Every structure is written in structure tokens, then in C-alpha cells.
Coordinates of C-alpha atoms and ligand atoms in Angstrom, one line a residue:
Chain A
M1 CA 64.1 275.3 -1.4
N2 CA 62.5 275.0 2.0
S3 CA 62.0 277.9 4.4
I4 CA 65.5 276.6 6.6
E5 CA 67.3 276.3 3.0
Q6 CA 66.4 279.7 2.2
M7 CA 67.0 281.4 5.3
I8 CA 70.5 279.8 5.3
S9 CA 71.3 280.8 1.8
N10 CA 70.2 284.4 2.7
F11 CA 72.7 284.5 5.4
E12 CA 75.7 283.2 3.1
E13 CA 74.3 286.0 0.6
Q14 CA 74.9 288.6 3.3
S15 CA 78.2 287.0 4.3
K16 CA 79.5 286.5 0.9
Y17 CA 78.7 290.3 -0.4
P18 CA 79.1 292.3 2.8
A19 CA 79.6 295.8 0.9
K20 CA 76.1 294.9 -0.6
A21 CA 74.7 293.7 2.5
V22 CA 75.7 296.8 4.3
A23 CA 74.6 299.2 1.7
K24 CA 71.1 297.6 1.9
V25 CA 70.6 297.7 5.7
M26 CA 71.7 301.2 5.5
K27 CA 69.1 302.1 3.5
E28 CA 66.5 300.1 5.2
T29 CA 67.2 301.8 8.5
G30 CA 68.5 304.9 7.5
K31 CA 71.6 304.5 10.1
K32 CA 75.0 305.5 9.6
A33 CA 77.5 302.6 9.5
V34 CA 80.9 302.6 11.6
G35 CA 83.5 300.1 11.1
C36 CA 84.6 298.0 13.9
F37 CA 88.4 296.2 13.7
P38 CA 88.3 292.8 15.5
Y39 CA 88.7 292.0 18.3
Y40 CA 86.0 293.0 21.0
T41 CA 85.1 296.8 19.9
P42 CA 82.2 297.9 21.9
E43 CA 79.4 297.6 19.4
E44 CA 77.3 298.0 21.9
I45 CA 78.1 301.8 22.1
V46 CA 77.9 302.0 18.3
Y47 CA 74.5 300.3 18.4
A48 CA 73.6 302.8 21.1
A49 CA 74.5 305.9 18.8
G50 CA 71.8 304.5 16.5
M51 CA 74.4 303.5 14.0
L52 CA 75.2 300.3 12.8
P53 CA 78.5 298.5 14.0
I54 CA 79.9 296.7 10.9
G55 CA 82.7 294.0 11.2
L56 CA 85.9 294.1 9.2
W57 CA 87.2 291.0 9.0
G58 CA 89.5 291.5 5.8
G59 CA 88.4 289.1 2.9
Q60 CA 89.4 287.9 -0.4
T61 CA 91.4 290.7 -2.1
E62 CA 94.6 291.0 -3.9
I63 CA 96.9 292.7 -2.2
K64 CA 98.4 295.9 -3.9
S65 CA 98.2 299.0 -2.2
A66 CA 98.6 297.5 1.4
D67 CA 102.1 296.6 0.9
K68 CA 103.3 300.3 1.3
Y69 CA 102.3 299.9 4.8
L70 CA 102.4 296.5 6.2
Q71 CA 105.1 294.1 5.3
S72 CA 104.3 290.4 3.8
F73 CA 104.8 289.2 7.4
C74 CA 102.0 290.7 8.3
C75 CA 98.6 288.6 8.9
S76 CA 96.3 288.3 6.0
I77 CA 93.4 289.9 7.5
M78 CA 94.8 292.9 8.4
R79 CA 96.7 293.3 5.1
A80 CA 93.2 292.8 3.6
N81 CA 91.4 295.6 5.8
V82 CA 94.2 298.2 4.9
E83 CA 93.8 297.4 1.3
M84 CA 90.1 297.6 1.2
G85 CA 90.2 300.7 3.3
M86 CA 92.5 302.4 0.6
K87 CA 90.8 300.7 -2.2
G88 CA 87.6 302.5 -1.2
T89 CA 85.5 299.6 -0.1
Y90 CA 84.7 301.0 3.0
D91 CA 83.9 304.4 2.0
L92 CA 80.4 303.9 2.9
L93 CA 81.7 303.9 6.6
S94 CA 81.4 307.0 8.6
A95 CA 84.2 306.0 10.8
V96 CA 86.4 303.1 11.8
I97 CA 87.4 302.1 15.4
I98 CA 90.6 300.0 15.9
P99 CA 91.6 298.4 19.3
T100 CA 95.3 297.9 19.6
Y101 CA 95.6 294.1 20.6
C102 CA 98.6 293.3 18.8
D103 CA 101.6 294.9 17.2
T104 CA 99.9 294.7 13.8
L105 CA 96.9 296.4 14.9
K106 CA 99.1 299.1 16.8
C107 CA 100.8 300.0 13.5
I108 CA 97.6 300.1 11.5
C109 CA 96.3 302.6 14.0
E110 CA 98.8 304.8 12.9
N111 CA 98.7 303.9 9.0
W112 CA 95.1 304.3 9.0
K113 CA 95.6 308.4 9.3
T114 CA 97.4 308.5 6.3
A115 CA 96.4 305.4 4.1
V116 CA 92.6 306.0 4.4
P117 CA 92.4 309.5 5.5
N118 CA 88.9 310.1 4.5
I119 CA 87.6 307.8 7.1
Y120 CA 87.4 308.9 10.7
L121 CA 89.5 307.0 13.1
I122 CA 88.7 306.2 16.7
P123 CA 91.8 304.3 18.2
M124 CA 91.0 302.5 21.2
V125 CA 93.6 300.9 23.9
Y126 CA 92.5 297.8 26.1
P127 CA 94.4 297.2 29.3
Q128 CA 97.0 294.7 29.6
N129 CA 95.7 293.5 33.2
I130 CA 91.8 293.2 32.2
R131 CA 90.9 291.4 35.3
I132 CA 92.4 293.8 38.2
E133 CA 90.2 296.4 39.6
A134 CA 92.4 299.2 37.9
G135 CA 91.7 297.5 34.7
V136 CA 88.2 297.7 34.7
T137 CA 88.5 301.5 36.0
Y138 CA 90.6 302.2 33.0
M139 CA 88.5 300.3 30.4
M140 CA 85.4 302.4 31.6
A141 CA 87.4 305.5 31.1
E142 CA 88.1 304.4 27.6
F143 CA 84.7 303.4 26.8
K144 CA 83.5 306.8 27.7
R145 CA 86.3 308.5 25.6
V146 CA 84.8 306.1 22.8
Q147 CA 81.4 307.0 23.5
A148 CA 82.1 310.8 23.3
E149 CA 84.1 310.2 19.7
L150 CA 81.1 308.3 18.4
E151 CA 78.6 311.0 19.4
K152 CA 80.7 313.5 17.6
V153 CA 79.9 311.3 14.5
S154 CA 76.5 310.5 14.9
G155 CA 75.9 314.4 16.1
R156 CA 73.5 312.9 19.0
A157 CA 74.2 312.2 22.6
I158 CA 74.2 308.8 23.7
T159 CA 72.2 308.6 27.0
E160 CA 72.3 305.8 29.5
K161 CA 69.4 304.5 28.5
D162 CA 70.4 304.2 25.1
L163 CA 73.3 302.3 26.5
L164 CA 71.1 299.7 28.2
D165 CA 68.8 299.2 25.5
S166 CA 71.7 298.6 23.3
I167 CA 73.2 296.2 25.9
E168 CA 69.9 294.3 26.0
V169 CA 70.0 293.8 22.5
Y170 CA 73.6 292.6 22.2
E171 CA 72.5 290.3 25.1
T172 CA 69.9 288.5 23.7
Y173 CA 72.0 288.4 20.5
R174 CA 74.8 286.5 22.6
K175 CA 72.2 284.1 24.0
T176 CA 70.6 283.5 20.7
M177 CA 74.3 282.6 19.6
Q178 CA 75.2 280.6 22.1
E179 CA 72.0 278.5 21.3
F180 CA 72.3 278.4 17.9
V181 CA 76.4 277.0 18.2
S182 CA 75.1 274.5 20.7
I183 CA 72.1 273.1 18.3
V184 CA 74.8 272.5 15.8
N185 CA 75.5 269.2 17.3
Q186 CA 71.9 267.8 16.7
Y187 CA 71.9 269.1 12.9
P188 CA 75.7 268.8 11.5
N189 CA 74.5 268.0 8.0
T190 CA 72.4 271.2 7.8
L191 CA 74.6 273.3 9.5
N192 CA 77.9 271.8 8.2
A193 CA 81.5 273.9 8.6
R194 CA 80.4 276.2 5.3
T195 CA 76.6 277.2 6.5
R196 CA 77.6 277.3 10.1
H197 CA 80.1 279.8 9.3
F198 CA 78.2 282.0 7.0
I199 CA 75.1 282.2 9.2
I200 CA 77.6 283.4 12.3
K201 CA 79.5 285.6 10.2
A202 CA 76.2 287.7 8.5
A203 CA 75.7 289.3 12.1
Y204 CA 78.8 291.5 11.1
F205 CA 77.0 293.1 7.9
S206 CA 73.3 293.1 9.6
D207 CA 71.4 295.0 12.2
K208 CA 72.1 293.2 15.2
K209 CA 68.3 293.3 16.2
S210 CA 67.0 291.9 13.1
Y211 CA 69.7 289.4 12.6
T212 CA 69.0 288.1 16.2
A213 CA 65.5 287.5 15.2
K214 CA 66.2 285.8 12.3
V215 CA 68.7 283.3 14.0
A216 CA 65.9 282.9 16.7
E217 CA 63.7 282.0 13.5
L218 CA 65.8 279.4 12.1
I219 CA 66.9 277.8 15.5
A220 CA 62.8 277.4 15.9
E221 CA 62.3 276.0 12.4
L222 CA 65.4 273.1 12.8
K223 CA 63.9 272.4 16.7
K224 CA 60.8 271.1 14.3
L225 CA 62.9 268.6 12.8
P226 CA 64.6 265.4 14.3
A227 CA 68.4 265.3 15.3
E228 CA 70.1 264.5 12.0
K229 CA 72.2 261.2 11.4
F230 CA 75.7 261.7 11.1
D231 CA 78.6 259.3 10.7
G232 CA 81.4 261.9 10.0
L233 CA 83.9 263.3 12.5
K234 CA 83.2 266.1 14.9
V235 CA 86.1 268.6 15.6
V236 CA 86.5 271.5 17.7
I237 CA 88.1 274.4 15.8
T238 CA 90.4 277.2 17.3
G239 CA 91.9 280.3 15.9
I240 CA 91.2 283.6 14.6
L241 CA 89.0 282.4 12.0
A242 CA 88.2 279.5 9.6
E243 CA 88.7 281.0 5.9
P244 CA 88.0 281.2 3.1
A245 CA 85.1 279.2 1.9
A246 CA 87.4 276.4 0.0
L247 CA 88.9 275.6 3.3
L248 CA 85.4 275.0 5.0
D249 CA 84.8 273.1 1.7
S250 CA 87.2 270.7 2.5
F251 CA 85.7 269.8 5.8
V252 CA 82.6 269.1 4.4
E253 CA 83.8 266.9 1.5
N254 CA 85.5 264.9 4.1
N255 CA 82.5 264.7 6.3
I256 CA 83.9 266.4 9.1
A257 CA 81.7 268.8 11.3
F258 CA 82.3 271.7 13.4
A259 CA 81.0 270.5 16.9
A260 CA 82.1 274.1 18.6
D261 CA 84.5 276.6 17.7
D262 CA 87.0 278.5 20.0
L263 CA 87.4 281.4 16.9
A264 CA 87.8 285.0 17.4
Q265 CA 85.4 285.5 14.6
E266 CA 82.8 283.4 16.0
S267 CA 82.3 282.3 19.7
R268 CA 84.9 283.9 21.5
Q269 CA 82.6 287.1 20.3
F270 CA 79.3 286.0 21.9
R271 CA 80.4 283.2 24.6
T272 CA 80.9 285.7 27.3
C273 CA 77.6 287.5 28.9
I274 CA 77.4 291.2 30.4
G275 CA 78.6 291.8 33.5
S276 CA 77.5 293.4 36.7
G277 CA 77.7 296.8 37.4
K278 CA 76.0 299.9 38.3
T279 CA 76.5 301.8 35.1
A280 CA 76.2 300.6 31.4
V281 CA 79.7 301.6 30.6
E282 CA 80.9 299.2 34.0
K283 CA 79.0 296.6 32.8
L284 CA 80.3 296.5 29.3
A285 CA 83.8 296.8 30.9
R286 CA 83.2 293.9 33.5
R287 CA 82.3 291.7 30.5
M288 CA 85.6 292.4 28.9
S289 CA 87.5 291.4 32.1
D290 CA 85.5 287.9 32.2
Q291 CA 86.8 287.3 28.6
S292 CA 89.4 285.0 28.0
C293 CA 91.3 284.4 24.6
S294 CA 94.6 284.6 22.9
L295 CA 94.7 288.2 22.5
L296 CA 93.9 289.1 26.0
Y297 CA 96.5 288.5 28.9
D298 CA 95.8 285.3 30.5
D299 CA 98.2 284.5 33.3
K300 CA 96.5 281.2 34.0
K301 CA 96.5 279.9 30.7
T302 CA 93.1 278.5 30.4
R303 CA 93.2 278.0 26.4
G304 CA 94.3 274.2 26.7
Q305 CA 91.5 273.3 29.4
L306 CA 88.9 275.4 27.6
L307 CA 89.5 273.1 24.2
I308 CA 89.7 270.3 26.1
D309 CA 86.3 270.7 28.1
L310 CA 84.7 271.9 24.5
V311 CA 86.0 268.3 23.2
K312 CA 84.0 266.4 25.9
E313 CA 81.1 268.3 26.4
N314 CA 80.6 268.2 22.5
N315 CA 81.6 264.6 22.3
A316 CA 83.8 265.8 19.5
D317 CA 86.8 263.4 18.1
G318 CA 89.4 266.0 17.8
V319 CA 91.1 269.9 17.4
V320 CA 91.6 271.5 14.6
V321 CA 94.3 274.4 15.0
S322 CA 93.2 276.9 12.2
M323 CA 96.7 279.1 12.4
M324 CA 96.4 282.7 11.1
K325 CA 99.6 282.7 9.3
F326 CA 102.1 285.5 11.0
C327 CA 99.5 286.0 14.3
D328 CA 101.9 286.4 17.1
P329 CA 99.0 286.2 19.9
E330 CA 97.6 282.9 18.4
E331 CA 101.2 281.6 17.6
F332 CA 102.3 282.2 21.2
D333 CA 99.6 280.1 22.9
Y334 CA 100.0 277.4 20.6
P335 CA 102.8 275.3 22.1
I336 CA 101.4 275.7 25.6
F337 CA 97.8 274.1 24.4
K338 CA 99.4 271.8 22.3
K339 CA 101.1 270.4 25.0
E340 CA 97.9 270.2 26.9
L341 CA 96.0 268.5 24.4
E342 CA 98.7 265.7 23.5
A343 CA 98.6 265.0 27.5
A344 CA 95.0 264.5 27.2
K345 CA 95.4 262.2 24.2
I346 CA 93.5 264.4 22.0
P347 CA 94.4 264.2 18.1
M348 CA 94.9 267.5 16.6
L349 CA 95.2 268.7 13.1
Y350 CA 97.3 272.1 12.8
L351 CA 96.5 274.2 9.4
E352 CA 98.5 277.2 8.8
I353 CA 96.0 279.7 6.9
E354 CA 95.9 282.6 4.8
Q355 CA 92.9 284.4 4.2
Q356 CA 93.4 285.0 0.3
M357 CA 94.8 281.4 0.1
D358 CA 94.0 280.3 -3.3
A359 CA 95.8 277.0 -4.0
A360 CA 94.2 275.1 -0.8
E361 CA 95.5 271.7 -2.3
Q362 CA 97.6 271.4 0.3
I363 CA 95.3 272.0 3.0
R364 CA 92.8 269.8 1.4
T365 CA 95.5 266.8 1.7
R366 CA 96.2 267.4 5.4
I367 CA 92.1 267.6 6.1
Q368 CA 91.6 264.4 4.2
S369 CA 94.6 262.6 5.9
F370 CA 93.3 263.8 8.9
A371 CA 90.0 262.2 8.5
E372 CA 91.7 259.2 7.1
M373 CA 93.8 258.8 10.0
M374 CA 91.1 259.1 12.6
D375 CA 89.1 256.6 10.6
K376 CA 91.6 253.8 11.1
H377 CA 91.6 254.5 14.9
Chain B
M1 CA 95.7 242.1 -9.3
F2 CA 96.0 245.5 -7.6
L3 CA 97.2 248.8 -8.9
G4 CA 98.7 251.6 -6.8
I5 CA 99.2 255.0 -8.7
D6 CA 101.4 258.1 -7.0
I7 CA 101.2 260.9 -9.3
G8 CA 103.4 263.5 -7.9
S9 CA 104.4 267.0 -8.9
S10 CA 107.4 265.8 -10.6
S11 CA 107.2 262.0 -11.2
S12 CA 104.5 259.1 -11.5
K13 CA 105.0 255.9 -9.9
A14 CA 102.9 252.6 -10.2
V15 CA 103.0 249.5 -8.3
I16 CA 100.9 246.1 -9.2
L17 CA 100.4 243.4 -6.7
D18 CA 98.6 240.0 -6.8
E19 CA 96.3 238.7 -4.2
N20 CA 99.1 237.6 -2.1
L21 CA 100.7 240.8 -2.0
N22 CA 104.0 239.8 -4.3
L23 CA 105.1 242.6 -5.9
L24 CA 104.5 241.9 -9.8
G25 CA 105.3 245.2 -11.4
K26 CA 106.5 248.6 -10.5
A27 CA 107.6 251.6 -12.5
V28 CA 108.7 255.3 -12.0
I29 CA 108.5 258.1 -14.7
N30 CA 110.2 261.3 -14.1
T31 CA 107.2 263.1 -15.2
G32 CA 104.1 264.1 -13.0
T33 CA 100.5 265.5 -12.5
G34 CA 99.1 266.8 -15.6
T35 CA 101.2 264.8 -18.2
L36 CA 101.3 261.3 -19.7
G37 CA 103.4 260.3 -16.8
P38 CA 100.8 258.5 -15.1
E39 CA 99.4 256.4 -17.8
K40 CA 103.4 255.7 -18.8
A41 CA 103.9 254.3 -15.4
I42 CA 101.0 252.0 -15.3
E43 CA 101.6 250.7 -19.0
I44 CA 105.6 249.8 -17.9
A45 CA 104.3 248.3 -14.6
L46 CA 101.5 246.3 -16.2
S47 CA 104.2 244.9 -19.2
K48 CA 106.7 244.1 -16.5
A49 CA 103.9 242.0 -14.6
G50 CA 102.9 240.7 -18.2
L51 CA 99.3 241.8 -17.4
S52 CA 96.7 244.0 -19.3
R53 CA 94.4 246.6 -17.8
E54 CA 91.5 244.1 -17.5
A55 CA 93.4 242.0 -15.0
I56 CA 93.2 245.0 -12.4
K57 CA 90.4 244.4 -10.1
Y58 CA 90.9 247.7 -7.8
S59 CA 92.9 250.8 -8.4
I60 CA 93.7 253.4 -5.7
V61 CA 95.4 256.8 -6.6
T62 CA 97.6 258.9 -4.1
G63 CA 99.7 261.9 -4.3
Y64 CA 99.2 265.8 -5.4
G65 CA 97.5 264.7 -8.6
R66 CA 94.9 262.1 -7.0
I67 CA 92.2 264.4 -7.3
T68 CA 92.4 265.3 -11.1
Y69 CA 92.9 261.6 -12.0
A70 CA 89.8 260.2 -13.0
K71 CA 90.5 256.6 -13.6
A72 CA 91.0 255.1 -10.3
D73 CA 88.3 253.5 -8.1
K74 CA 89.2 255.6 -5.2
Q75 CA 91.6 258.3 -4.1
I76 CA 93.8 258.2 -0.6
T77 CA 96.1 260.8 0.7
E78 CA 99.9 260.1 0.2
I79 CA 100.3 260.5 3.7
S80 CA 98.1 257.4 4.6
C81 CA 99.6 255.5 1.6
H82 CA 103.4 256.4 2.5
A83 CA 102.5 255.1 6.1
K84 CA 100.8 251.9 4.8
G85 CA 103.8 251.2 2.1
V86 CA 106.4 251.6 5.2
A87 CA 104.4 249.6 7.9
F88 CA 104.3 246.7 5.6
M89 CA 108.0 246.8 4.4
E90 CA 109.4 247.8 8.0
P91 CA 107.0 246.7 10.7
N92 CA 109.4 248.2 13.3
A93 CA 109.3 251.9 11.5
R94 CA 107.4 254.5 14.0
T95 CA 108.6 257.4 11.8
V96 CA 108.5 258.0 8.4
I97 CA 110.3 260.9 6.7
D98 CA 109.5 261.5 3.0
I99 CA 111.2 264.1 0.7
G100 CA 109.7 264.4 -2.5
G101 CA 110.1 266.8 -5.3
Q102 CA 107.9 269.5 -3.9
D103 CA 107.0 268.5 -0.4
V104 CA 108.3 267.1 2.8
K105 CA 106.1 265.0 5.1
V106 CA 107.3 263.3 8.6
I107 CA 104.5 260.6 9.8
R108 CA 104.7 259.0 13.3
L109 CA 103.3 255.6 13.3
D110 CA 101.9 253.8 16.4
D111 CA 102.5 250.3 17.3
G112 CA 100.2 249.0 14.7
G113 CA 101.8 250.8 11.8
R114 CA 99.2 253.2 11.8
V115 CA 99.1 257.2 11.0
E116 CA 99.3 258.6 14.7
N117 CA 100.3 262.4 13.7
F118 CA 102.0 263.9 10.7
V119 CA 103.5 267.3 9.4
M120 CA 103.9 268.5 6.1
N121 CA 106.1 271.3 4.8
D122 CA 104.2 274.7 3.6
K123 CA 104.1 275.9 0.1
C124 CA 108.0 276.7 0.5
A125 CA 110.5 274.5 -1.7
A126 CA 113.3 274.6 0.9
G127 CA 114.0 271.0 2.2
T128 CA 112.4 269.8 -0.7
G129 CA 113.9 267.8 -3.7
R130 CA 113.5 271.0 -5.9
F131 CA 116.3 273.0 -3.4
L132 CA 118.7 270.0 -4.5
E133 CA 118.0 270.4 -8.4
V134 CA 118.7 274.3 -8.1
M135 CA 121.8 273.6 -5.9
A136 CA 122.8 270.7 -8.9
R137 CA 122.3 273.2 -11.4
I138 CA 124.6 275.8 -9.9
L139 CA 127.0 273.2 -9.1
D140 CA 126.8 272.2 -13.1
C141 CA 126.2 268.5 -12.1
D142 CA 123.5 266.0 -12.2
I143 CA 121.5 266.0 -9.3
E144 CA 122.1 262.1 -8.7
M145 CA 126.0 263.3 -8.5
L146 CA 125.6 265.5 -5.5
A147 CA 126.2 262.4 -3.0
S148 CA 129.1 261.5 -4.9
L149 CA 130.5 265.2 -4.6
D150 CA 129.2 265.4 -0.8
A151 CA 131.5 262.2 -0.1
E152 CA 134.7 263.7 -1.4
S153 CA 134.1 267.1 0.8
T154 CA 136.6 268.0 3.1
K155 CA 134.3 270.7 5.4
E156 CA 130.8 271.8 5.2
I157 CA 130.1 275.2 3.8
I158 CA 127.2 276.6 5.5
I159 CA 124.3 277.8 3.8
S160 CA 122.2 280.2 5.6
N161 CA 119.5 281.0 3.6
T162 CA 116.7 278.5 3.9
C163 CA 114.9 280.6 0.9
T164 CA 115.9 278.6 -2.2
V165 CA 116.0 281.7 -4.4
F166 CA 118.5 283.5 -1.5
A167 CA 120.3 280.4 -1.3
E168 CA 120.7 280.3 -4.9
S169 CA 122.8 283.4 -4.8
E170 CA 124.4 282.6 -1.6
V171 CA 126.2 279.7 -2.9
I172 CA 127.0 281.4 -6.2
S173 CA 129.0 284.0 -4.2
Q174 CA 130.4 281.3 -2.1
L175 CA 131.6 279.5 -5.5
S176 CA 133.2 282.5 -6.8
S177 CA 135.2 283.5 -3.7
G178 CA 136.5 280.0 -3.9
A179 CA 134.4 277.4 -2.1
K180 CA 134.8 274.0 -3.4
R181 CA 132.1 272.3 -4.9
E182 CA 132.4 269.3 -2.9
N183 CA 131.7 271.3 0.1
V184 CA 129.1 273.4 -0.9
A185 CA 127.3 269.9 -1.8
K186 CA 127.7 269.0 1.9
G187 CA 126.0 272.2 2.7
A188 CA 123.3 271.7 0.6
H189 CA 122.5 268.4 2.1
H190 CA 123.1 269.8 5.5
A191 CA 120.6 272.6 4.8
V192 CA 117.8 270.2 3.6
A193 CA 118.3 268.3 6.7
K194 CA 118.1 271.0 9.0
R195 CA 115.0 272.2 7.5
V196 CA 113.6 268.4 7.5
A197 CA 114.7 267.9 11.3
G198 CA 112.9 270.8 12.4
L199 CA 109.9 269.8 11.0
A200 CA 110.4 266.0 12.5
H201 CA 110.9 267.9 15.9
R202 CA 107.5 269.3 15.5
I203 CA 105.6 266.1 16.0
G204 CA 108.5 264.1 18.0
I205 CA 110.9 261.4 16.5
R206 CA 110.2 257.9 17.7
P207 CA 112.7 255.2 16.3
E208 CA 112.8 253.6 14.2
V209 CA 113.5 256.2 11.6
V210 CA 112.6 255.3 8.1
M211 CA 113.2 257.6 5.0
T212 CA 111.4 257.3 1.6
G213 CA 110.8 259.3 -1.4
G214 CA 113.3 260.1 -4.3
V215 CA 115.4 262.2 -2.1
A216 CA 116.3 259.0 0.2
L217 CA 118.3 257.8 -2.9
N218 CA 120.7 260.7 -2.0
K219 CA 123.3 259.3 0.6
G220 CA 124.8 262.6 1.8
V221 CA 121.2 264.0 2.5
V222 CA 120.2 260.7 4.5
S223 CA 123.4 261.1 6.4
A224 CA 123.2 264.6 7.1
L225 CA 119.4 264.0 8.3
S226 CA 120.8 261.6 10.5
Q227 CA 123.1 263.6 12.2
E228 CA 120.6 266.4 12.6
I229 CA 118.0 264.2 14.2
G230 CA 121.1 262.0 15.8
Q231 CA 119.3 258.9 15.2
P232 CA 120.5 256.3 12.6
I233 CA 118.1 256.2 9.5
S234 CA 117.1 253.6 7.4
V235 CA 116.4 253.8 3.8
V236 CA 113.7 251.1 2.3
K237 CA 114.3 249.4 -0.6
N238 CA 112.9 251.2 -3.9
P239 CA 111.9 254.3 -1.7
Q240 CA 110.6 256.2 -4.5
I241 CA 107.2 253.5 -5.0
V242 CA 106.3 253.2 -1.2
G243 CA 103.3 255.6 -1.8
A244 CA 102.1 253.6 -4.8
L245 CA 102.9 250.4 -2.9
G246 CA 100.8 251.7 0.0
A247 CA 98.1 252.8 -2.4
A248 CA 98.1 249.0 -4.0
L249 CA 98.0 247.5 -0.2
F250 CA 95.0 250.0 0.3
A251 CA 93.3 248.8 -3.1
A252 CA 94.0 244.9 -2.2
E253 CA 92.3 245.5 1.3
M254 CA 89.2 247.5 -0.2
F255 CA 88.8 245.1 -3.0
K256 CA 88.1 242.3 -0.3
K257 CA 85.6 244.4 1.7
Ligands
SF4_1 S1 95.9 289.4 16.6 FE1 96.8 288.2 15.1 S2 95.4 288.1 13.4 FE2 94.6 289.5 14.4 S3 95.4 291.5 13.7 FE3 96.7 290.7 15.3 S4 98.2 289.5 14.5 FE4 96.6 289.6 13.0

């Protein structure tokens, strides 16, 4: 294995076995870990408290106990999170932060207290109107409340300097990731749908500072190589996430690369830089109000244009919609951007996914059909 | 000679074409992937064509069982093959509705007969041949009889459950409270039609609309579907072999390349 392959395989290992990865980094750093439910949980505050923010994005688990709290028509990612909470997978965490973006998350916030009483819950409510000044003020108050909660968990006060230092770590992380996703286009064979995903996902189970250094190293190594030849299709993928791995493998098999993404688990996390403000908390709040995605109130409905721009900038051949089954916020967006993409004559593939999907046969047929369809055009 | 094989979940189809794309042999066997069905279908098609296996220059497999079938030269999805087969038989077709044993697909073709967009149903059996099989069993008749029962109906019994399992108990209770079998058959056809129409509307329907797949042989479904989408629907000759035909057409094309 050359060093690039080795680096990629390390990232993949971390992403595939999060519990192991988290236990290892806790031991190495001597830090406590705090679970961060999706989406846009203020990881910077956790990091400033000297703890490790760990992303909780569901996983491949059989849903048994979670049925007690979540009906079968709730999204698979949250059913998995509750299941793993109840099963003890998250027992190494000192607390979890659950933001309440959608109805499912709101329910989980309540359920958590009885379902997983041993893991301290820090609920978090974002304002509906993130763009107006009142929304920013509210967000700042909410961040301060979460900060106080995290101080209790860590047992130490978080200073303004701690916060600013942490913001710097995260800003470097975001810039590095923006560079990473932008070079994917030059190395679509090495950074295929599968490896690209695992590299990005590993961030959730690492110490952000050392993770960022590793990604920077990977980028530097890649840049030494000439751009790769690629004769397959390039697509922009949009949705909450694109999992399980079998789904990504189908893209690789059919020679389809992800030229860019608009996934909540991937680019949406790092595409918006820190905002301006007098205090650390204000900077965090202003960054939130600059965000735009299906989970946040967007009166301008910008997603369609965002996708069209991503297609153009990256010379992509089409858009793949990775629709998380039973996700209201994503489903509400779909008819709007579908129309816009059709008007722009951008081919689109719609896939409805569940994280625990084991029979990927149907999905495979759709992906292959899409590749065949595009081939003939 | 070129061979196309379509291995579905509940049936296997084979088609043999000559260099001039004349149909030499075809076969439909009512067992699908994981059985001897595919081999049997090929044997019958070959013997109808009066050929041996060695005469086949290129073969393509399609359908649900295409990945596991190792003996063909190449595999192509049923979406592409159905489109190919229909475009060959009905050049004016712009929308293809295929209802098979376990899945439903709606394919929109561009003016050159190429796939422009497509949708498939999810894992659920609602709207598929499987649903009709279950209904035939409750009505105590062969699946082929459903259409003639429907033809005798006086009104439609609405089946409100889309889920096959729930629809089954719904129909049983309808029958026990005196509903006529004929009317239930009509209701079953409309239930399938509504479900499929919903799917078709997702990508938009452009005339002409052509139906393929085993269920296209059922006149009750075709007329219910035509009512639901508000457009006439034509059924191709031998609707069951369209996928295999498309595969054979691809085989001929690829051999020439
Ligand atoms: S936003 Fe969608 S995927 Fe995420 S928790 Fe809510 S319903 Fe589930």
C-alpha cells in the first residue's frame, strides 16, 4: 500500500468502526466525549470545553428497542440513534446534544430522558427565523445556555479565549474540507464515491485538530500526482446522507463519481465559514444565519439554484437525490428543486434510501439504469 | 444469431433474433431467478428457432436476476431493455408502463426512443402482479380469469388499502358482507391502476402510452389504467417478452460494434 492508500484506509477504518475509533481517541487525548446529534450542533463549544464532539449519524443496526419510542414511519437514522442509545453503544459519552430541527428530533428530545436516562441530555432549540436580527440574538442566548450546560459536564469554565481558539480549529477544518471536496474532481478514481464519503465521515469520530492535519496531508500527497483520467459520469449528490456503503459501491461499480455534494452529513457541515461578530458566540450565531439547507427556514428557496450552480461549476452530468425515507424537511424541498432542475434540463436520479437497507438490489438497478440512460445521450 | 434473456422474480423469458432482427424464437417460463426457468426458456426458444447454443453470437441478460446469471456476454438493466424493445415495436411510444410480477416501472422515452427518465416502485407489492395474484386467490379463480370477472361487473368495489396484506382482509370482509366477486375484481384492477398512475404522474405522461409486462394481458387492468391516467393505452404484441426482445436487440448492436 502506498501512503495515500494507507491514509484512506485509516479514514475508512475510523468511519466503519466509530465506537472503536472514539474509544481510541478518548484514550489518546484523555478527553471526555459528547455526542452531537445532527444537525449544526455547536461542536465548537464542546471542543472549547476540552471535550471531543462526536457525530451521531445512525448506523447499521437492527432496530428492536427503538420501536418503543419511534414508529416505523420515522427516519432510519434517528431510529438507529435511539436504538444505539438504548443498547449502550453510546455509553462512553458524557452527554448528548440534541437540536430540534424536525418533528422526529423534537420527539427524541423528550424520549431520550426515559429511553437513555444514563446519558445526560442537552436539548437545543434553533430559532425558526435564522436570518433576522432577533433570530441571531436568540441563537446567542441559546449557545450561552448550552455553554453553561457543557461547563457542568466538563467541570471547568469555558473562557472567551477557549471559544476563539476552538473556532480557529474549526475554521481551519472547514477550509481544509472545502479544499478537499474541490480536488475530488481531479482525482475521481482515488476519491471515488466510497472513499470520499469515508474520509469526510471520519471527522465525526476524531479530534478535529489532528483530523484536519491528516486531511491536509492527504491533499498535499494527492497534489503531487497528475490529475486522473476519468471516463465515467460525474454527479452532484443531495440529501441528508448517502449510505450504506453498498449504495456507494453501486456508484463505483457503474463508474459514477460524486463531483460535489449537498449532503447534510458532508458539505453542508463545512461549506459555510464563520461569521463576523464581536464575541465568539456572536460569530457562531452569524455563521448559522448564513447557512442554507432543507432543515432551515429558507423563504427564498435557494436549493434548486444551489444544485444548478454545483452542476455547472463542477461540469457534472446530473443530480442524484438521496432521499432519506420519511424525512419531512427533505421531502418538502424536493418538488420545488425538482421543477427547477427539470427546467434547467439537468438529468436527475431519485433514490429513496434507508440506512439499514440490506437489499440494495432495486437501488442498484436504478443506478445502473441511470448510467445506461446517460451513456446514450 | 442473438439471444436476449429476461430473468424476472417470477418468470423467465428468452428471445432469439437473426442478423436482420427477425424474431426466430421466443419462450416464457413461469419460474424466475434462482430456478431452472432461465435455462428452460433458452432451450425452448432455441428449439423453436431450430438452432443450437453454438449459433448464438452474442447474448445479453436483463431483469432482476441479471447479476447472478453468469452465462451471458453482458448484463443491462430491464429499464434500458424495455425501452429498447418498445421503441423497436412501437416507434411512437413516449411512455412505457411495465407491470411485472413484483415491480412496476414507468419509462419516458425521448423522440429518438431513448430513455429520458424512469421511476420504479419501492419494495412494496402494491400495484404489481403479486397484488393481483393475492386477489385472484381470495376470489378463488385463476389470475387469467380476473379480467373476465371484471367484464361482468356492475360497479366498482373500492379497495382503500394500498397495502396488499391489509387489502386482503378488506376484500375478505367485503365478500362476506355480500359484495359480488365481479365487482371486487374490478376494484382490484382499479386499485392497481391508481397506484401505477400515481407513479406515472411522478415523471409525467406523454402520449403514446404503451403497456408491457405480463399484467398487460389483463384487459381489466389496461382499461382501468387508461381511465386513471386519462389517455388511451396500447398493448404491444407479446407484452411479456419485450424486455428479452430489447436485450436481444442490444446484443445485435453490441456484436456489430
Ligand atoms: S431531518 Fe429528516 S433525517 Fe434528519 S432527523 Fe429529521 S426526519 Fe430524520
